[in-house]
Amino acid sequence: MSADRSGITRLLRHLHGADAEGTTLPRVRQEAQTFVATDGEQVVGLVVATLVDYGVEAYGSVEELVVDPEFRGQGTGRSLLDRSLTWLAASGAEVVFVSALDEDVIDFYASAGFKRTTGPWLAWVPDAKRYPAP
Ligand SMILES: CC(C)(COP(=O)(O)OP(=O)(O)OC[C@H]1O[C@@H](n2cnc3c(N)ncnc32)[C@H](O)[C@@H]1OP(=O)(O)O)[C@@H](O)C(=O)NCCC(=O)NCCS
């Protein structure tokens, strides 16, 4: 509704300043990628990466990371995580979140560079040398 539009515009000017360009909601980019590992025949691991970008301070999340128990301990989980983080960093994510409750799994993420934040949440910030900003 046009009444909503003017209200949205007014509030966005409060948020971004009276001189801010644009009078509508910013274009929001939300993308997700599923990465899989196979043994040549079937899927033995997967991870889902999601990017949210409102035009500033894009962020990502990593979810559903799982490796078939028969294939664990062979680098598959780390490889899937690396692929998802590489994609997120190349897509502009400035930080990536993951939720993990199990202490062992927290150690797994910590060894990949994630740091604990609050509750079950860990955060990963791309190293600018390894993951140059897009
Ligand atoms: C967590 C998980 C994805 C790891 O997959 P994986 O293929 O076994 O992991 P990798 O072989 O790539 O291991 C990478 C490193 O993490 C370590 N690691 C892997 N799983 C670990 C665990 N459960 N606890 C502690 N360390 C672990 C490995 O020792 C290895 O260390 P290294 O590089 O020093 O040798 C797998 O154990 C799994 O599917 N767990 C059940 C689902 C789950 O909890 N997912 C996480 C949701 S948040």
PDB file of C-alpha atoms and ligand atoms in Angstrom:
ATOM      1  CA  MET A   1       0.000   0.000   0.000  1.00  0.00           C
ATOM      2  CA  SER A   2       1.218   3.522  -0.692  1.00  0.00           C
ATOM      3  CA  ALA A   3       0.640   4.497   2.978  1.00  0.00           C
ATOM      4  CA  ASP A   4       3.021   1.704   3.959  1.00  0.00           C
ATOM      5  CA  ARG A   5       5.531   2.860   1.346  1.00  0.00           C
ATOM      6  CA  SER A   6       5.703   6.398   2.772  1.00  0.00           C
ATOM      7  CA  GLY A   7       6.023   4.993   6.291  1.00  0.00           C
ATOM      8  CA  ILE A   8       8.832   2.692   5.179  1.00  0.00           C
ATOM      9  CA  THR A   9      10.576   5.598   3.467  1.00  0.00           C
ATOM     10  CA  ARG A  10      10.306   7.766   6.582  1.00  0.00           C
ATOM     11  CA  LEU A  11      11.735   5.056   8.820  1.00  0.00           C
ATOM     12  CA  LEU A  12      14.572   4.250   6.406  1.00  0.00           C
ATOM     13  CA  ARG A  13      15.521   7.939   6.426  1.00  0.00           C
ATOM     14  CA  HIS A  14      15.707   7.739  10.212  1.00  0.00           C
ATOM     15  CA  LEU A  15      17.967   4.721   9.819  1.00  0.00           C
ATOM     16  CA  HIS A  16      20.218   5.939   7.003  1.00  0.00           C
ATOM     17  CA  GLY A  17      19.983   9.742   7.302  1.00  0.00           C
ATOM     18  CA  ALA A  18      17.795  12.319   5.607  1.00  0.00           C
ATOM     19  CA  ASP A  19      20.115  12.566   2.585  1.00  0.00           C
ATOM     20  CA  ALA A  20      20.233   8.843   1.990  1.00  0.00           C
ATOM     21  CA  GLU A  21      19.586   7.869  -1.582  1.00  0.00           C
ATOM     22  CA  GLY A  22      16.689   5.643  -2.398  1.00  0.00           C
ATOM     23  CA  THR A  23      13.270   5.772  -0.903  1.00  0.00           C
ATOM     24  CA  THR A  24      12.441   2.100  -0.931  1.00  0.00           C
ATOM     25  CA  LEU A  25      13.716  -0.936   0.853  1.00  0.00           C
ATOM     26  CA  PRO A  26      17.214  -1.860  -0.241  1.00  0.00           C
ATOM     27  CA  ARG A  27      17.518  -4.721  -2.669  1.00  0.00           C
ATOM     28  CA  VAL A  28      18.043  -7.769  -0.529  1.00  0.00           C
ATOM     29  CA  ARG A  29      20.155 -10.617  -1.835  1.00  0.00           C
ATOM     30  CA  GLN A  30      19.542 -13.975  -0.251  1.00  0.00           C
ATOM     31  CA  GLU A  31      21.266 -16.951  -1.767  1.00  0.00           C
ATOM     32  CA  ALA A  32      21.893 -20.500  -0.700  1.00  0.00           C
ATOM     33  CA  GLN A  33      24.199 -23.172  -2.046  1.00  0.00           C
ATOM     34  CA  THR A  34      24.283 -26.832  -1.153  1.00  0.00           C
ATOM     35  CA  PHE A  35      27.681 -28.495  -1.451  1.00  0.00           C
ATOM     36  CA  VAL A  36      27.937 -32.264  -1.614  1.00  0.00           C
ATOM     37  CA  ALA A  37      30.707 -34.832  -1.458  1.00  0.00           C
ATOM     38  CA  THR A  38      30.345 -38.153  -3.249  1.00  0.00           C
ATOM     39  CA  ASP A  39      32.238 -41.427  -3.303  1.00  0.00           C
ATOM     40  CA  GLY A  40      31.746 -41.510  -7.073  1.00  0.00           C
ATOM     41  CA  GLU A  41      28.322 -43.117  -6.783  1.00  0.00           C
ATOM     42  CA  GLN A  42      26.400 -41.623  -3.902  1.00  0.00           C
ATOM     43  CA  VAL A  43      26.329 -38.516  -1.745  1.00  0.00           C
ATOM     44  CA  VAL A  44      28.355 -39.081   1.421  1.00  0.00           C
ATOM     45  CA  GLY A  45      28.350 -35.539   2.817  1.00  0.00           C
ATOM     46  CA  LEU A  46      26.650 -32.207   2.488  1.00  0.00           C
ATOM     47  CA  VAL A  47      26.524 -28.671   3.798  1.00  0.00           C
ATOM     48  CA  VAL A  48      24.171 -25.750   3.120  1.00  0.00           C
ATOM     49  CA  ALA A  49      25.574 -22.210   2.996  1.00  0.00           C
ATOM     50  CA  THR A  50      23.283 -19.165   3.053  1.00  0.00           C
ATOM     51  CA  LEU A  51      24.188 -15.566   2.291  1.00  0.00           C
ATOM     52  CA  VAL A  52      22.157 -12.513   3.347  1.00  0.00           C
ATOM     53  CA  ASP A  53      23.135  -9.139   1.870  1.00  0.00           C
ATOM     54  CA  TYR A  54      21.231  -5.900   2.458  1.00  0.00           C
ATOM     55  CA  GLY A  55      23.864  -3.928   0.559  1.00  0.00           C
ATOM     56  CA  VAL A  56      26.100  -3.465   3.582  1.00  0.00           C
ATOM     57  CA  GLU A  57      27.635  -5.935   6.006  1.00  0.00           C
ATOM     58  CA  ALA A  58      26.683  -9.144   4.246  1.00  0.00           C
ATOM     59  CA  TYR A  59      26.731 -12.235   6.422  1.00  0.00           C
ATOM     60  CA  GLY A  60      26.418 -15.940   5.975  1.00  0.00           C
ATOM     61  CA  SER A  61      25.554 -19.118   7.787  1.00  0.00           C
ATOM     62  CA  VAL A  62      26.577 -22.725   7.491  1.00  0.00           C
ATOM     63  CA  GLU A  63      24.050 -25.418   8.328  1.00  0.00           C
ATOM     64  CA  GLU A  64      23.284 -29.088   7.859  1.00  0.00           C
ATOM     65  CA  LEU A  65      26.927 -30.144   7.721  1.00  0.00           C
ATOM     66  CA  VAL A  66      26.929 -33.919   7.897  1.00  0.00           C
ATOM     67  CA  VAL A  67      29.167 -36.721   6.661  1.00  0.00           C
ATOM     68  CA  ASP A  68      28.079 -40.344   6.357  1.00  0.00           C
ATOM     69  CA  PRO A  69      29.478 -42.121   9.451  1.00  0.00           C
ATOM     70  CA  GLU A  70      31.356 -44.591   7.234  1.00  0.00           C
ATOM     71  CA  PHE A  71      33.241 -41.720   5.589  1.00  0.00           C
ATOM     72  CA  ARG A  72      34.138 -39.598   8.631  1.00  0.00           C
ATOM     73  CA  GLY A  73      37.700 -38.842   9.617  1.00  0.00           C
ATOM     74  CA  GLN A  74      38.920 -38.620   6.003  1.00  0.00           C
ATOM     75  CA  GLY A  75      38.817 -34.850   5.529  1.00  0.00           C
ATOM     76  CA  THR A  76      35.380 -34.763   3.895  1.00  0.00           C
ATOM     77  CA  GLY A  77      33.787 -32.517   6.538  1.00  0.00           C
ATOM     78  CA  ARG A  78      36.686 -30.058   6.443  1.00  0.00           C
ATOM     79  CA  SER A  79      36.620 -30.005   2.649  1.00  0.00           C
ATOM     80  CA  LEU A  80      32.870 -29.310   2.556  1.00  0.00           C
ATOM     81  CA  LEU A  81      33.262 -26.571   5.156  1.00  0.00           C
ATOM     82  CA  ASP A  82      36.140 -25.002   3.174  1.00  0.00           C
ATOM     83  CA  ARG A  83      34.093 -25.019  -0.028  1.00  0.00           C
ATOM     84  CA  SER A  84      31.122 -23.370   1.669  1.00  0.00           C
ATOM     85  CA  LEU A  85      33.318 -20.723   3.353  1.00  0.00           C
ATOM     86  CA  THR A  86      35.133 -19.999   0.090  1.00  0.00           C
ATOM     87  CA  TRP A  87      31.798 -19.449  -1.655  1.00  0.00           C
ATOM     88  CA  LEU A  88      30.478 -17.239   1.155  1.00  0.00           C
ATOM     89  CA  ALA A  89      33.649 -15.123   1.264  1.00  0.00           C
ATOM     90  CA  ALA A  90      33.659 -14.744  -2.536  1.00  0.00           C
ATOM     91  CA  SER A  91      29.989 -13.703  -2.309  1.00  0.00           C
ATOM     92  CA  GLY A  92      30.907 -10.906   0.095  1.00  0.00           C
ATOM     93  CA  ALA A  93      30.134 -12.383   3.518  1.00  0.00           C
ATOM     94  CA  GLU A  94      32.033 -10.442   6.188  1.00  0.00           C
ATOM     95  CA  VAL A  95      31.178 -12.975   8.867  1.00  0.00           C
ATOM     96  CA  VAL A  96      29.772 -16.504   8.859  1.00  0.00           C
ATOM     97  CA  PHE A  97      27.792 -18.033  11.733  1.00  0.00           C
ATOM     98  CA  VAL A  98      27.256 -21.611  12.738  1.00  0.00           C
ATOM     99  CA  SER A  99      25.409 -23.128  15.662  1.00  0.00           C
ATOM    100  CA  ALA A 100      27.003 -26.115  17.385  1.00  0.00           C
ATOM    101  CA  LEU A 101      26.157 -27.667  20.742  1.00  0.00           C
ATOM    102  CA  ASP A 102      28.410 -30.716  20.871  1.00  0.00           C
ATOM    103  CA  GLU A 103      31.861 -29.896  22.324  1.00  0.00           C
ATOM    104  CA  ASP A 104      33.553 -32.181  19.762  1.00  0.00           C
ATOM    105  CA  VAL A 105      31.851 -30.399  16.900  1.00  0.00           C
ATOM    106  CA  ILE A 106      32.754 -27.024  18.445  1.00  0.00           C
ATOM    107  CA  ASP A 107      36.386 -28.187  18.371  1.00  0.00           C
ATOM    108  CA  PHE A 108      35.976 -29.129  14.709  1.00  0.00           C
ATOM    109  CA  TYR A 109      34.759 -25.603  13.858  1.00  0.00           C
ATOM    110  CA  ALA A 110      37.392 -23.993  16.096  1.00  0.00           C
ATOM    111  CA  SER A 111      40.105 -25.841  14.188  1.00  0.00           C
ATOM    112  CA  ALA A 112      38.712 -24.244  11.013  1.00  0.00           C
ATOM    113  CA  GLY A 113      39.015 -20.750  12.518  1.00  0.00           C
ATOM    114  CA  PHE A 114      35.571 -20.239  14.079  1.00  0.00           C
ATOM    115  CA  LYS A 115      35.400 -18.411  17.412  1.00  0.00           C
ATOM    116  CA  ARG A 116      32.742 -18.873  20.078  1.00  0.00           C
ATOM    117  CA  THR A 117      30.330 -15.957  20.464  1.00  0.00           C
ATOM    118  CA  THR A 118      27.185 -16.503  22.530  1.00  0.00           C
ATOM    119  CA  GLY A 119      25.312 -19.667  23.408  1.00  0.00           C
ATOM    120  CA  PRO A 120      25.818 -22.254  20.674  1.00  0.00           C
ATOM    121  CA  TRP A 121      26.941 -19.656  18.118  1.00  0.00           C
ATOM    122  CA  LEU A 122      30.397 -19.508  16.581  1.00  0.00           C
ATOM    123  CA  ALA A 123      31.582 -16.927  14.084  1.00  0.00           C
ATOM    124  CA  TRP A 124      34.175 -17.039  11.331  1.00  0.00           C
ATOM    125  CA  VAL A 125      35.739 -13.974   9.691  1.00  0.00           C
ATOM    126  CA  PRO A 126      37.494 -14.459   6.354  1.00  0.00           C
ATOM    127  CA  ASP A 127      41.240 -13.872   6.354  1.00  0.00           C
ATOM    128  CA  ALA A 128      41.671 -11.067   3.806  1.00  0.00           C
ATOM    129  CA  LYS A 129      44.851 -12.665   2.386  1.00  0.00           C
ATOM    130  CA  ARG A 130      43.287 -16.030   1.725  1.00  0.00           C
ATOM    131  CA  TYR A 131      39.814 -14.716   0.854  1.00  0.00           C
ATOM    132  CA  PRO A 132      40.192 -11.293  -0.810  1.00  0.00           C
ATOM    133  CA  ALA A 133      36.980  -9.236  -0.745  1.00  0.00           C
ATOM    134  CA  PRO A 134      35.046  -9.511  -4.038  1.00  0.00           C
TER     135      PRO A 134
HETATM  136  C1  LIG B   1      31.396 -32.966  12.193  1.00  0.00           C
HETATM  137  C2  LIG B   1      31.568 -33.802  10.907  1.00  0.00           C
HETATM  138  C3  LIG B   1      30.806 -33.130   9.762  1.00  0.00           C
HETATM  139  C4  LIG B   1      33.060 -33.869  10.578  1.00  0.00           C
HETATM  140  O1  LIG B   1      33.211 -34.556   9.350  1.00  0.00           O
HETATM  141  P1  LIG B   1      34.533 -35.431   9.038  1.00  0.00           P
HETATM  142  O2  LIG B   1      34.534 -35.732   7.588  1.00  0.00           O
HETATM  143  O3  LIG B   1      34.619 -36.578   9.959  1.00  0.00           O
HETATM  144  O4  LIG B   1      35.677 -34.389   9.425  1.00  0.00           O
HETATM  145  P2  LIG B   1      37.159 -34.347   8.836  1.00  0.00           P
HETATM  146  O5  LIG B   1      37.617 -35.742   8.559  1.00  0.00           O
HETATM  147  O6  LIG B   1      37.199 -33.378   7.725  1.00  0.00           O
HETATM  148  O7  LIG B   1      37.934 -33.753  10.088  1.00  0.00           O
HETATM  149  C5  LIG B   1      38.578 -32.511  10.040  1.00  0.00           C
HETATM  150  C6  LIG B   1      39.243 -32.281  11.375  1.00  0.00           C
HETATM  151  O8  LIG B   1      38.280 -32.153  12.427  1.00  0.00           O
HETATM  152  C7  LIG B   1      38.484 -33.172  13.386  1.00  0.00           C
HETATM  153  N1  LIG B   1      37.158 -33.684  13.724  1.00  0.00           N
HETATM  154  C8  LIG B   1      36.229 -34.152  12.883  1.00  0.00           C
HETATM  155  N2  LIG B   1      35.126 -34.518  13.528  1.00  0.00           N
HETATM  156  C9  LIG B   1      35.393 -34.282  14.827  1.00  0.00           C
HETATM  157  C10 LIG B   1      34.654 -34.466  15.998  1.00  0.00           C
HETATM  158  N3  LIG B   1      33.403 -34.971  15.986  1.00  0.00           N
HETATM  159  N4  LIG B   1      35.232 -34.111  17.146  1.00  0.00           N
HETATM  160  C11 LIG B   1      36.479 -33.603  17.188  1.00  0.00           C
HETATM  161  N5  LIG B   1      37.227 -33.396  16.095  1.00  0.00           N
HETATM  162  C12 LIG B   1      36.672 -33.734  14.941  1.00  0.00           C
HETATM  163  C13 LIG B   1      39.292 -34.220  12.726  1.00  0.00           C
HETATM  164  O9  LIG B   1      40.098 -34.920  13.680  1.00  0.00           O
HETATM  165  C14 LIG B   1      40.147 -33.422  11.778  1.00  0.00           C
HETATM  166  O10 LIG B   1      41.241 -32.857  12.472  1.00  0.00           O
HETATM  167  P3  LIG B   1      42.683 -32.742  11.767  1.00  0.00           P
HETATM  168  O11 LIG B   1      42.484 -31.858  10.560  1.00  0.00           O
HETATM  169  O12 LIG B   1      43.534 -32.135  12.817  1.00  0.00           O
HETATM  170  O13 LIG B   1      43.054 -34.137  11.394  1.00  0.00           O
HETATM  171  C15 LIG B   1      31.061 -35.259  11.127  1.00  0.00           C
HETATM  172  O14 LIG B   1      31.673 -35.788  12.294  1.00  0.00           O
HETATM  173  C16 LIG B   1      29.552 -35.392  11.255  1.00  0.00           C
HETATM  174  O15 LIG B   1      28.836 -35.559  10.251  1.00  0.00           O
HETATM  175  N6  LIG B   1      29.039 -35.312  12.498  1.00  0.00           N
HETATM  176  C17 LIG B   1      27.592 -35.483  12.741  1.00  0.00           C
HETATM  177  C18 LIG B   1      26.805 -34.273  12.254  1.00  0.00           C
HETATM  178  C19 LIG B   1      27.186 -33.015  12.967  1.00  0.00           C
HETATM  179  O16 LIG B   1      27.334 -32.972  14.189  1.00  0.00           O
HETATM  180  N7  LIG B   1      27.319 -31.940  12.160  1.00  0.00           N
HETATM  181  C20 LIG B   1      27.619 -30.610  12.644  1.00  0.00           C
HETATM  182  C21 LIG B   1      26.353 -29.810  12.765  1.00  0.00           C
HETATM  183  S1  LIG B   1      26.703 -28.228  13.500  1.00  0.00           S
END
